[in-house]
Structure formats: structure tokens, C-alpha cells
Coordinates of C-alpha atoms in Angstrom, one line a residue:
X1 CA 21.0 -56.8 -21.1
X2 CA 17.3 -55.9 -21.0
X3 CA 16.5 -53.3 -23.7
X4 CA 14.3 -50.3 -23.2
X5 CA 11.5 -51.9 -25.3
X6 CA 11.6 -54.9 -23.1
X7 CA 11.3 -52.7 -20.0
X8 CA 8.2 -51.1 -21.3
X9 CA 6.5 -54.5 -21.6
X10 CA 7.9 -55.8 -18.3
X11 CA 6.7 -52.9 -16.2
X12 CA 3.6 -50.8 -16.4
X13 CA 4.5 -47.5 -17.9
X14 CA 3.3 -44.2 -16.3
X15 CA 0.4 -42.6 -18.0
X16 CA 1.4 -40.6 -21.1
X17 CA 0.7 -37.3 -19.5
X18 CA 2.9 -38.1 -16.5
X19 CA 6.6 -37.2 -16.2
X20 CA 8.3 -40.5 -15.3
X21 CA 11.2 -38.8 -13.3
X22 CA 8.7 -37.2 -11.0
X23 CA 7.0 -40.5 -10.2
X24 CA 10.4 -42.1 -9.8
X25 CA 11.6 -39.5 -7.3
X26 CA 8.4 -39.8 -5.4
X27 CA 8.9 -43.6 -5.4
X28 CA 12.5 -43.3 -4.2
X29 CA 11.8 -41.1 -1.2
X30 CA 8.9 -43.3 -0.3
X31 CA 11.3 -46.2 0.0
X32 CA 13.4 -44.2 2.3
X33 CA 10.3 -43.4 4.3
X34 CA 9.6 -47.1 4.6
X35 CA 13.1 -47.6 6.1
X36 CA 12.3 -45.0 8.7
X37 CA 8.9 -46.6 9.5
X38 CA 10.5 -50.0 9.9
X39 CA 12.7 -48.3 12.4
X40 CA 9.6 -46.9 14.2
X41 CA 8.0 -50.3 14.3
X42 CA 11.0 -52.6 14.9
X43 CA 13.7 -50.4 16.5
X44 CA 11.7 -48.2 18.7
X45 CA 13.9 -49.0 21.8
X46 CA 16.6 -46.9 20.1
X47 CA 14.3 -43.9 19.5
X48 CA 16.1 -40.8 18.3
X49 CA 15.4 -37.2 19.4
X50 CA 14.9 -34.1 17.1
X51 CA 17.6 -33.0 16.4
X52 CA 19.5 -36.1 17.2
X53 CA 21.9 -36.6 20.1
X54 CA 25.1 -36.9 18.1
X55 CA 27.3 -38.4 20.8
X56 CA 24.6 -40.9 21.9
X57 CA 23.4 -42.0 18.4
X58 CA 25.3 -44.6 16.4
X59 CA 26.5 -43.3 13.1
X60 CA 24.6 -46.0 11.2
X61 CA 21.3 -45.0 12.9
X62 CA 22.1 -41.3 12.5
X63 CA 22.6 -41.6 8.7
X64 CA 19.6 -43.9 8.3
X65 CA 17.4 -41.2 9.9
X66 CA 19.2 -38.5 7.9
X67 CA 18.4 -40.3 4.6
X68 CA 14.7 -40.5 5.6
X69 CA 14.7 -36.7 6.1
X70 CA 14.4 -36.5 2.3
X71 CA 11.0 -37.9 2.2
X72 CA 8.6 -35.2 3.6
X73 CA 10.2 -32.1 1.9
X74 CA 10.6 -33.8 -1.5
X75 CA 7.1 -35.2 -1.3
X76 CA 5.5 -31.9 -0.3
X77 CA 7.4 -30.0 -3.0
X78 CA 6.3 -32.6 -5.6
X79 CA 2.7 -32.2 -4.3
X80 CA 2.8 -28.6 -5.3
X81 CA 4.4 -29.4 -8.7
X82 CA 1.8 -32.1 -9.4
X83 CA -1.0 -29.5 -8.6
X84 CA 0.4 -27.2 -11.2
X85 CA 0.6 -30.0 -13.8
X86 CA -3.0 -30.9 -13.0
X87 CA -4.1 -27.3 -13.4
X88 CA -2.3 -27.0 -16.7
X89 CA -3.9 -30.2 -18.0
X90 CA -7.3 -28.8 -17.2
X91 CA -6.7 -25.1 -17.8
X92 CA -4.3 -25.0 -20.7
X93 CA -1.8 -22.1 -20.9
X94 CA -3.9 -19.5 -19.2
X95 CA -2.4 -18.9 -15.7
X96 CA -5.8 -17.9 -14.3
X97 CA -7.4 -21.1 -15.7
X98 CA -4.5 -23.2 -14.3
X99 CA -5.0 -21.5 -10.8
X100 CA -8.8 -22.1 -10.9
X101 CA -8.5 -25.7 -11.8
X102 CA -5.7 -26.4 -9.4
X103 CA -7.4 -24.6 -6.5
X104 CA -10.5 -26.7 -6.5
X105 CA -8.6 -29.9 -6.7
X106 CA -6.2 -28.8 -4.0
X107 CA -9.0 -27.9 -1.6
X108 CA -10.9 -31.1 -2.0
X109 CA -7.9 -33.4 -1.9
X110 CA -6.6 -31.5 1.1
X111 CA -9.8 -32.1 3.1
X112 CA -9.6 -35.8 2.0
X113 CA -6.1 -36.2 3.4
X114 CA -7.0 -34.5 6.7
X115 CA -9.8 -37.0 7.0
X116 CA -7.5 -39.9 6.2
X117 CA -5.0 -38.8 8.8
X118 CA -7.6 -38.7 11.5
X119 CA -9.1 -42.1 10.6
X120 CA -7.2 -44.7 8.5
X121 CA -3.7 -43.4 9.1
X122 CA -4.1 -42.9 12.8
X123 CA -5.6 -46.4 13.1
X124 CA -2.7 -47.9 11.1
X125 CA -0.2 -46.6 13.7
X126 CA -2.2 -47.5 16.9
X127 CA -4.8 -50.1 16.0
X128 CA -6.9 -48.3 18.6
X129 CA -10.3 -46.9 17.7
X130 CA -10.3 -44.5 20.7
X131 CA -6.7 -43.4 21.1
X132 CA -5.7 -41.1 24.0
X133 CA -3.4 -39.2 21.6
X134 CA -4.0 -38.4 17.9
X135 CA -0.7 -37.8 16.1
X136 CA -1.1 -35.2 13.4
X137 CA 1.7 -36.2 11.1
X138 CA 2.8 -35.9 7.5
X139 CA -0.6 -36.6 5.7
X140 CA -2.2 -34.0 7.9
X141 CA 0.5 -31.5 7.0
X142 CA 0.2 -32.2 3.3
X143 CA -3.6 -31.9 3.5
X144 CA -3.5 -28.6 5.2
X145 CA -0.7 -27.3 3.0
X146 CA -2.8 -28.2 0.0
X147 CA -5.8 -26.2 1.4
X148 CA -3.5 -23.2 2.0
X149 CA -2.1 -23.6 -1.5
X150 CA -5.6 -23.6 -3.0
X151 CA -5.8 -19.9 -1.9
X152 CA -2.1 -19.0 -2.7
X153 CA -2.3 -20.2 -6.3
X154 CA -4.4 -17.1 -7.2
X155 CA -1.3 -14.9 -6.6
X156 CA 1.0 -14.0 -9.5
X157 CA 3.7 -16.6 -9.9
X158 CA 6.5 -14.3 -8.7
X159 CA 4.5 -13.4 -5.6
X160 CA 3.8 -17.0 -4.9
X161 CA 7.5 -18.0 -5.2
X162 CA 8.4 -15.0 -3.0
X163 CA 5.9 -16.1 -0.3
X164 CA 7.4 -19.7 -0.4
X165 CA 11.0 -18.4 -0.1
X166 CA 10.1 -16.0 2.8
X167 CA 8.4 -18.8 4.7
X168 CA 11.1 -21.5 4.0
X169 CA 14.1 -19.2 4.8
X170 CA 12.5 -16.9 7.3
X171 CA 10.2 -18.9 9.6
X172 CA 13.0 -19.6 12.1
X173 CA 12.7 -15.9 13.1
X174 CA 9.5 -17.0 14.8
X175 CA 11.3 -19.6 16.9
X176 CA 11.4 -17.4 20.1
X177 CA 7.6 -17.2 20.1
X178 CA 6.0 -19.8 22.4
X179 CA 2.5 -20.0 23.8
X180 CA 2.0 -22.2 26.8
X181 CA -0.7 -24.9 26.8
X182 CA -4.0 -23.4 28.0
X183 CA -3.1 -19.9 26.9
X184 CA -5.1 -18.1 24.2
X185 CA -3.7 -18.9 20.8
X186 CA -1.8 -22.1 21.9
X187 CA -3.8 -24.4 19.6
X188 CA -3.3 -22.3 16.5
X189 CA 0.4 -21.7 17.2
X190 CA 0.9 -25.5 17.9
X191 CA -0.6 -26.2 14.5
X192 CA 1.4 -23.6 12.7
X193 CA 4.9 -23.6 14.2
X194 CA 5.4 -24.8 17.8
X195 CA 5.1 -28.6 18.0
X196 CA 2.9 -29.4 21.0
X197 CA -0.2 -31.0 22.4
X198 CA -3.8 -29.7 22.0
X199 CA -6.5 -30.8 24.5
X200 CA -9.6 -32.2 22.7
X201 CA -13.2 -31.9 24.1
X202 CA -13.6 -35.6 24.9
X203 CA -10.5 -35.8 27.0
X204 CA -8.0 -37.0 24.4
X205 CA -5.1 -34.9 23.0
X206 CA -3.8 -34.1 19.6
X207 CA 0.0 -34.0 19.0
X208 CA 1.0 -31.6 16.2
X209 CA 4.0 -33.6 15.1
X210 CA 4.3 -31.7 11.8
X211 CA 3.9 -27.9 12.4
X212 CA 2.3 -26.5 9.3
X213 CA 3.8 -23.2 8.4
X214 CA 7.1 -24.3 6.8
X215 CA 5.3 -26.9 4.7
X216 CA 3.1 -24.2 3.2
X217 CA 6.3 -22.6 1.9
X218 CA 7.6 -25.8 0.5
X219 CA 4.3 -26.7 -1.4
X220 CA 4.2 -23.1 -2.8
X221 CA 7.7 -23.4 -4.2
X222 CA 6.8 -26.8 -5.7
X223 CA 3.8 -25.1 -7.5
X224 CA 6.0 -22.2 -8.5
X225 CA 8.4 -24.4 -10.5
X226 CA 5.6 -26.0 -12.5
X227 CA 6.3 -24.0 -15.7
X228 CA 9.8 -25.5 -15.8
X229 CA 8.2 -28.8 -16.7
X230 CA 6.8 -27.6 -20.0
X231 CA 9.1 -27.8 -23.0
X232 CA 12.5 -29.3 -23.4
X233 CA 13.6 -31.6 -20.6
X234 CA 17.2 -30.3 -20.9
X235 CA 16.0 -26.8 -19.9
X236 CA 14.3 -28.0 -16.7
X237 CA 17.2 -30.3 -15.9
X238 CA 19.6 -27.3 -16.0
X239 CA 17.3 -25.3 -13.8
X240 CA 17.0 -28.2 -11.3
X241 CA 20.8 -28.5 -11.2
X242 CA 21.2 -24.8 -10.7
X243 CA 18.5 -24.8 -8.0
X244 CA 20.0 -27.8 -6.2
X245 CA 23.6 -26.6 -6.1
X246 CA 22.4 -23.1 -5.2
X247 CA 20.4 -24.4 -2.2
X248 CA 23.3 -26.4 -1.0
X249 CA 25.6 -23.4 -1.3
X250 CA 23.2 -21.3 0.7
X251 CA 23.1 -24.1 3.3
X252 CA 26.9 -23.9 3.7
X253 CA 26.6 -20.1 4.2
X254 CA 23.8 -20.4 6.8
X255 CA 25.5 -23.3 8.6
X256 CA 28.7 -21.2 8.7
X257 CA 26.8 -18.6 10.7
X258 CA 26.3 -21.4 13.2
X259 CA 23.1 -20.5 15.0
X260 CA 20.2 -19.4 12.8
X261 CA 17.4 -21.9 13.4
X262 CA 19.6 -24.6 14.7
X263 CA 21.7 -25.7 17.7
X264 CA 25.3 -24.7 16.8
X265 CA 27.4 -27.5 15.5
X266 CA 30.6 -28.4 17.5
X267 CA 33.6 -30.5 17.0
X268 CA 32.8 -34.0 18.2
X269 CA 34.8 -36.8 19.8
X270 CA 35.8 -38.0 16.3
X271 CA 35.7 -36.7 12.7
X272 CA 32.5 -38.6 12.0
X273 CA 30.8 -37.1 15.0
X274 CA 31.8 -33.6 13.8
X275 CA 30.2 -34.3 10.4
X276 CA 27.1 -35.6 12.2
X277 CA 27.0 -32.4 14.3
X278 CA 27.2 -30.3 11.2
X279 CA 24.4 -32.3 9.5
X280 CA 22.2 -32.5 12.6
X281 CA 19.2 -30.4 11.5
X282 CA 15.8 -29.9 13.1
X283 CA 12.7 -31.5 11.4
X284 CA 9.9 -30.5 13.7
X285 CA 9.3 -27.9 12.4
X286 CA 11.8 -28.2 9.5
X287 CA 14.5 -25.5 9.9
X288 CA 15.8 -23.4 6.9
X289 CA 18.9 -25.6 7.0
X290 CA 16.9 -28.8 6.9
X291 CA 14.9 -27.6 3.9
X292 CA 17.9 -26.3 2.0
X293 CA 19.6 -29.7 2.4
X294 CA 16.6 -31.9 1.5
X295 CA 15.1 -29.7 -1.2
X296 CA 18.6 -29.1 -2.7
X297 CA 19.3 -32.8 -2.8
X298 CA 15.8 -33.5 -4.1
X299 CA 16.3 -31.1 -7.1
X300 CA 19.6 -32.8 -7.9
X301 CA 18.0 -36.3 -7.7
X302 CA 15.1 -35.2 -10.0
X303 CA 17.7 -33.9 -12.5
X304 CA 19.6 -37.2 -12.3
X305 CA 16.5 -39.3 -12.8
X306 CA 15.8 -37.5 -16.0
X307 CA 18.8 -39.4 -17.4
X308 CA 18.7 -42.5 -15.2
X309 CA 18.4 -46.0 -16.7
X310 CA 14.8 -46.7 -18.0
X311 CA 14.4 -49.8 -15.9
X312 CA 15.2 -48.0 -12.6
X313 CA 12.9 -45.1 -13.5
X314 CA 10.1 -47.4 -14.4
X315 CA 10.5 -49.5 -11.3
X316 CA 10.4 -46.5 -9.0
X317 CA 7.6 -44.9 -10.9
X318 CA 5.3 -47.9 -10.1
X319 CA 5.5 -46.8 -6.4
X320 CA 5.4 -43.1 -7.2
X321 CA 2.3 -43.5 -9.3
X322 CA 0.2 -44.7 -6.4
X323 CA 1.8 -42.9 -3.4
X324 CA -1.1 -42.7 -1.0
X325 CA -2.1 -46.3 -1.7
X326 CA 1.5 -47.3 -0.9
X327 CA 1.5 -45.2 2.2
X328 CA -1.6 -46.9 3.6
X329 CA -0.7 -50.5 2.8
X330 CA 2.9 -50.3 4.0
X331 CA 1.8 -48.9 7.4
X332 CA -0.7 -51.7 7.9
X333 CA 1.7 -54.3 6.7
X334 CA 4.5 -53.2 9.1
X335 CA 2.1 -53.0 12.1
X336 CA 0.7 -56.5 11.4
X337 CA 4.2 -57.8 11.0
X338 CA 5.1 -56.4 14.4
X339 CA 2.1 -58.1 16.0
X340 CA 2.9 -61.4 14.2
X341 CA 6.5 -61.2 15.4
X342 CA 5.4 -60.7 19.0
X343 CA 2.9 -63.5 18.8
X344 CA 5.4 -65.9 17.2
X345 CA 8.6 -65.1 19.1
X346 CA 7.6 -62.9 22.1
X347 CA 8.7 -59.4 22.8
X348 CA 12.5 -58.9 23.2
X349 CA 12.5 -55.1 23.9
X350 CA 9.8 -54.2 26.4
X351 CA 6.5 -55.0 24.8
X352 CA 7.7 -55.2 21.2
X353 CA 9.9 -57.4 19.1
X354 CA 12.9 -55.5 17.8
X355 CA 15.4 -56.1 15.1
X356 CA 19.0 -56.7 16.1
X357 CA 20.6 -53.8 14.3
X358 CA 20.4 -51.0 11.7
X359 CA 21.4 -53.3 8.8
X360 CA 18.4 -55.5 9.5
X361 CA 16.2 -52.4 9.3
X362 CA 17.3 -51.8 5.7
X363 CA 16.9 -55.5 4.9
X364 CA 13.4 -55.7 6.3
X365 CA 12.4 -52.6 4.4
X366 CA 13.7 -54.1 1.2
X367 CA 11.8 -57.3 1.8
X368 CA 8.5 -55.5 2.6
X369 CA 8.9 -53.3 -0.4
X370 CA 8.6 -56.2 -2.8
X371 CA 4.9 -57.1 -2.1
X372 CA 4.1 -53.4 -1.7
X373 CA 5.5 -52.8 -5.2
X374 CA 3.5 -55.7 -6.6
X375 CA 0.3 -54.2 -5.0
X376 CA 1.1 -50.8 -6.5
X377 CA 1.8 -52.4 -9.9
X378 CA -1.7 -53.8 -9.8
X379 CA -3.4 -50.7 -8.4
X380 CA -1.8 -48.2 -10.7
X381 CA -3.7 -49.3 -13.9
X382 CA -6.9 -49.8 -11.9
X383 CA -6.7 -46.2 -10.6
X384 CA -6.0 -44.8 -14.1
X385 CA -8.9 -46.8 -15.6
X386 CA -11.4 -45.9 -12.9
X387 CA -13.9 -43.2 -13.5
X388 CA -14.6 -42.8 -9.8
X389 CA -13.5 -39.2 -8.7
X390 CA -12.2 -40.4 -5.3
X391 CA -9.8 -42.9 -7.0
X392 CA -7.5 -40.1 -8.3
X393 CA -6.9 -39.0 -4.7
X394 CA -5.1 -42.3 -4.1

């Protein structure tokens, strides 16, 4: 059996100031994201709706998509947490100094992410320099959430947490509000809460795939729990466990009301279809139920990773230590693989080459993860050693 000392020499350890469990959780949800992106590139003929059509979606595909739901909420919450840790490293124990240091970093990095979404990320999905539609997805949402958080961090911590909770749990009260395309306020409301298309001056359109408002609440809550990560790890682990189980208990209560923010669940044609109906939550924008499930599970996973085997934590932390780098390279790798498959074997589903089933989606993701992990293993030390300011954004 490999000892902990052996692990430390076999794998690059996270920087001393980093909490390994945070990087490990980030790495874990990014792997689940890769599974979903393999589905997008190689199983697009079986596209799923939001929420999913329970009776028309195979259970294996339903639960594959459900697992991927963890990625965005956990990643956005960890973005807020990382911002607090960054602020504390620069500002010490003074809350105002922490807020000041975090605010500047959040604003600049948020702008950088918005730029990436509109350029390198958009091109990775389409390989088109002049697309007819720009899909404003998770990197866009994270960037704008960071910009919003750069202002919110100046609130007292209790007020910041209250704002986050009100947004996360209450934004579904805004669901009845809808502004038709072409009407005043449509673009702003499409960005904030009502997924839709925005006409651009040069004739193209933007699709607000990730409405922003709920993600502002999530990133605020991530920043709000920052002080838990100072001091004994047992204390924060207990708080994470309490938070995780509390969120799941509240989910059961809300889902029992069977209507708030979600299509009511119904008994299906089989027990598994009934379970699927109960778990069939809306992601765009993420409902209160969606966020309670994913953030609750995320808190439990983070608590679990505090005591997970060192080798597993170190392996996952390699990916979580260079998240944006991983995000970019895996998108380009998957798109190039799709083009190579079409060139070598020809399309078998419309204009694309598709995998034969859900199991092959997971296998493909596992195979692609290996070279991506190796790339992140190389890039992590390079990033930490670099003195270039933009490198820390990756």
C-alpha cells in the first residue's frame, strides 16, 4: 500500500496556503462536468430538456445528467469561498481589509472570465469566428457573479449571507415575470432571470443560457462561509455537515409542498420513474430545490473530503488547482475528438459521430481525463511559480 509520504512525492502537493479538500471537491465536480460535456459532443442526438422529460429519458441518461448538476453550484460557491480566502491572505483578520482585497480581485477576474466566455470558450464550442448565436454559459455567469460579489463583499457578513439566502430561496417568486423579446427591459431580464435570446447590433444573437440572479446568491453564500475555514478543521467539518443535512431537510420540505419553483412531481409508470420525477429540478435558472440539493450534497462532499484518503485528495486536487486551464483544454480536446471521429468513421447520427450508449459516455470521459490530468499536473507548478499577474486567473 502506498504511504502518505509516498503520495506526496508521487503527486504535486497543493500550495501550502491552499486547503486540499477545496481543490479536491473542485476537481471532482469538474470531472462530472466533463462527463456532461462528452454527452454534449458525442450523444447530442439524445439531448435532454430542462427539466428533463422523465418518461422519455432513460434512467441511465437521467442520472448522468443529474450527477453533472453538481458542478455549477458547487463551483460557484467555491468561487466565493476562494475569494474570501484570497482576501484574508492579503488583508489579514480585518474584515474591511479582507473585503477591499477580495473586491479588486473579484472585479478584475470577473471581467477576465466574461472576456474568455465571449472569445476562447465560445470558439471552443463552435469553432466559428463569426457565430450566429453566442451562448452565454457558466463562465459568463461566474464572471458576472464575481463582479456583483465585488460590491456585495463590503456588506457586513450577516447582511451578505442574508442577501445570498434571500436570492437562493426566494428568486422563484419572480418566475411569473416575463418580458417579451423586443419589449423594454427584455435584455436585462434575460440576463438576470428569464433565459432567452438577445438581439445583437450586427445581426447575431446572444443566448443567456445561465440567468445570473441565482448565481449571485450562491457566490455570496460561498464568500459568507469563508471564516469557517480558519482554525480547526473539525469545526468547519461539523458546520459543513450541519449545513449539508439542513439543506437536504429543507429540500424535502419544499418538495413536499410540490409546486414552488418546480413542476409538481407525480407518480410515474414505475418506482424509478417516480424517483426521477421527484428529483427532476430546473437548472436554467436554478430553482431553490435545485440549489438545495446540489449545495447540500456539495457541503457533505467537502466534509467527506476532509477525511478522504490522501492519494484520492491529491489526485483530485491536481485538477482543482488549475480549474480554468482544465476547462479550456478539455473543451478543445472534446471538440477536436468529435471532428477526428467524423473524419475517420463518418457521421452516424445526423452530422456528428455519436457514442453507442451512456456507459460509453462515462468511459470516454475517463479516458480523456487522463491526459487532461497530466496537463494540469504540469501547469499547476508553472502557475504557482509564475510572477505574471494574469496567470493566477487560470
